[in-house]
Amino acid sequence: MAIWNKLRSELDRAGRAASEAIDEGKLRLDVFRARQLVDRAAQALGYAVYRSRTGLEPVDETALVRLTEAVQEREREVAALEERIRQATKRGGSDDAASSSEQPPAATPDDASTADREPSPPAT
C-alpha cells in the first residue's frame, strides 16, 4: 500500500504543478492583452495629438486628458498583472526557470562567424 500512497502523492504534486503552470499561462495572456490595450490607447492619443498639431482638428484638451488617463490606467493594469505573475512564480518556486526563459540564447560559434562576414550580393 505504501507504493500507492507514494504514487498518489506524486500525481497530486504533478497536478498542482500543472495547474500552477496553466494559471501562470493565463496571467501571461492577460498581460499580453493588457499591453495591446495600452498600445491602442497610446495610438489613439498619438492620433489626437497629430491631428491637433497639423490643424486637421481643433485641440480638444478634454479628449487629450481622457486619452492620457486611459494610457496611464492601462499601464497600471499591466503593472498589476506583472506583479501577480512575479508572485505566482515565487510561490511556485519556478522563478529561476521563468527568468532564464526570457533571456536570449547564448551565441554559438557559427553565429559569431556569420556576423563578421559581409552579406553576399544577390544573384542576378
Tab-separated table of C-alpha atoms in Angstrom:
chain	number	residue	atom	x	y	z
A	1	MET	CA	0.000	0.000	0.000
A	2	ALA	CA	2.912	2.381	0.566
A	3	ILE	CA	3.663	2.426	-3.153
A	4	TRP	CA	0.086	3.531	-3.935
A	5	ASN	CA	0.295	6.333	-1.395
A	6	LYS	CA	3.597	7.450	-2.898
A	7	LEU	CA	2.130	7.306	-6.412
A	8	ARG	CA	-0.935	9.265	-5.323
A	9	SER	CA	1.171	11.962	-3.661
A	10	GLU	CA	3.380	12.285	-6.753
A	11	LEU	CA	0.350	12.532	-9.019
A	12	ASP	CA	-1.138	15.186	-6.737
A	13	ARG	CA	2.127	17.120	-6.840
A	14	ALA	CA	2.259	16.872	-10.641
A	15	GLY	CA	-1.363	18.020	-10.847
A	16	ARG	CA	-0.637	21.062	-8.688
A	17	ALA	CA	2.398	21.935	-10.816
A	18	ALA	CA	0.341	21.646	-13.999
A	19	SER	CA	-2.412	23.772	-12.503
A	20	GLU	CA	0.082	26.466	-11.487
A	21	ALA	CA	1.586	26.433	-14.982
A	22	ILE	CA	-1.854	26.862	-16.540
A	23	ASP	CA	-2.664	29.716	-14.158
A	24	GLU	CA	0.623	31.423	-14.997
A	25	GLY	CA	-0.093	30.990	-18.695
A	26	LYS	CA	-3.484	32.631	-18.250
A	27	LEU	CA	-1.855	35.542	-16.426
A	28	ARG	CA	0.708	35.951	-19.188
A	29	LEU	CA	-2.100	36.007	-21.751
A	30	ASP	CA	-3.877	38.668	-19.683
A	31	VAL	CA	-0.669	40.734	-19.642
A	32	PHE	CA	-0.388	40.413	-23.417
A	33	ARG	CA	-3.972	41.592	-23.879
A	34	ALA	CA	-3.478	44.453	-21.415
A	35	ARG	CA	-0.370	45.568	-23.317
A	36	GLN	CA	-2.412	45.569	-26.507
A	37	LEU	CA	-4.911	47.878	-24.798
A	38	VAL	CA	-2.057	50.175	-23.747
A	39	ASP	CA	-0.860	50.264	-27.341
A	40	ARG	CA	-4.330	51.067	-28.658
A	41	ALA	CA	-4.839	53.834	-26.093
A	42	ALA	CA	-1.406	55.300	-26.878
A	43	GLN	CA	-2.156	55.089	-30.581
A	44	ALA	CA	-5.438	56.975	-30.112
A	45	LEU	CA	-3.602	59.605	-28.075
A	46	GLY	CA	-0.942	59.917	-30.746
A	47	TYR	CA	-3.512	60.350	-33.491
A	48	ALA	CA	-5.316	63.014	-31.465
A	49	VAL	CA	-2.083	64.925	-30.898
A	50	TYR	CA	-1.120	64.577	-34.563
A	51	ARG	CA	-4.499	65.834	-35.786
A	52	SER	CA	-4.395	68.789	-33.404
A	53	ARG	CA	-0.801	69.711	-34.346
A	54	THR	CA	-1.388	69.508	-38.087
A	55	GLY	CA	-4.548	71.556	-37.880
A	56	LEU	CA	-6.814	68.781	-39.103
A	57	GLU	CA	-8.893	69.116	-35.929
A	58	PRO	CA	-9.003	71.713	-33.194
A	59	VAL	CA	-7.263	70.898	-29.934
A	60	ASP	CA	-9.684	69.175	-27.612
A	61	GLU	CA	-7.993	69.336	-24.207
A	62	THR	CA	-10.616	67.171	-22.516
A	63	ALA	CA	-10.076	64.418	-25.078
A	64	LEU	CA	-6.308	64.621	-24.638
A	65	VAL	CA	-6.649	64.388	-20.860
A	66	ARG	CA	-9.074	61.478	-21.171
A	67	LEU	CA	-6.773	59.602	-23.565
A	68	THR	CA	-3.731	60.272	-21.361
A	69	GLU	CA	-5.591	58.939	-18.335
A	70	ALA	CA	-6.637	55.883	-20.334
A	71	VAL	CA	-2.999	55.111	-21.186
A	72	GLN	CA	-1.988	55.561	-17.543
A	73	GLU	CA	-4.798	53.306	-16.314
A	74	ARG	CA	-3.900	50.567	-18.795
A	75	GLU	CA	-0.244	50.782	-17.752
A	76	ARG	CA	-1.277	50.359	-14.106
A	77	GLU	CA	-3.271	47.268	-15.091
A	78	VAL	CA	-0.224	45.804	-16.854
A	79	ALA	CA	1.972	46.516	-13.829
A	80	ALA	CA	-0.544	44.840	-11.504
A	81	LEU	CA	-0.748	41.758	-13.724
A	82	GLU	CA	3.041	41.555	-13.981
A	83	GLU	CA	3.251	41.701	-10.191
A	84	ARG	CA	0.764	38.836	-9.960
A	85	ILE	CA	2.983	36.824	-12.300
A	86	ARG	CA	6.027	37.565	-10.141
A	87	GLN	CA	4.122	36.440	-7.053
A	88	ALA	CA	2.950	33.286	-8.801
A	89	THR	CA	6.440	32.367	-9.950
A	90	LYS	CA	7.867	32.980	-6.472
A	91	ARG	CA	5.160	30.877	-4.899
A	92	GLY	CA	5.619	28.112	-7.458
A	93	GLY	CA	9.385	28.074	-6.982
A	94	SER	CA	9.970	28.416	-10.722
A	95	ASP	CA	11.371	31.934	-10.559
A	96	ASP	CA	14.720	30.806	-11.962
A	97	ALA	CA	13.080	28.921	-14.804
A	98	ALA	CA	10.901	31.881	-15.771
A	99	SER	CA	13.786	34.346	-15.785
A	100	SER	CA	16.055	32.034	-17.752
A	101	SER	CA	13.404	31.501	-20.424
A	102	GLU	CA	13.209	35.254	-21.058
A	103	GLN	CA	16.944	35.630	-21.664
A	104	PRO	CA	18.217	35.369	-25.235
A	105	PRO	CA	20.126	32.209	-26.105
A	106	ALA	CA	23.897	32.365	-25.926
A	107	ALA	CA	25.672	32.994	-29.200
A	108	THR	CA	27.141	29.947	-30.842
A	109	PRO	CA	30.473	29.964	-32.707
A	110	ASP	CA	28.575	29.788	-36.001
A	111	ASP	CA	26.624	32.936	-35.074
A	112	ALA	CA	29.815	34.884	-34.403
A	113	SER	CA	31.475	33.812	-37.635
A	114	THR	CA	28.459	34.731	-39.775
A	115	ALA	CA	28.086	38.097	-38.040
A	116	ASP	CA	31.620	39.097	-39.073
A	117	ARG	CA	31.096	38.266	-42.723
A	118	GLU	CA	29.531	40.691	-45.127
A	119	PRO	CA	26.289	39.567	-46.712
A	120	SER	CA	26.655	38.015	-50.123
A	121	PRO	CA	25.279	40.065	-53.020
A	122	PRO	CA	22.020	38.855	-54.537
A	123	ALA	CA	22.323	36.582	-57.548
A	124	THR	CA	21.452	38.233	-60.835
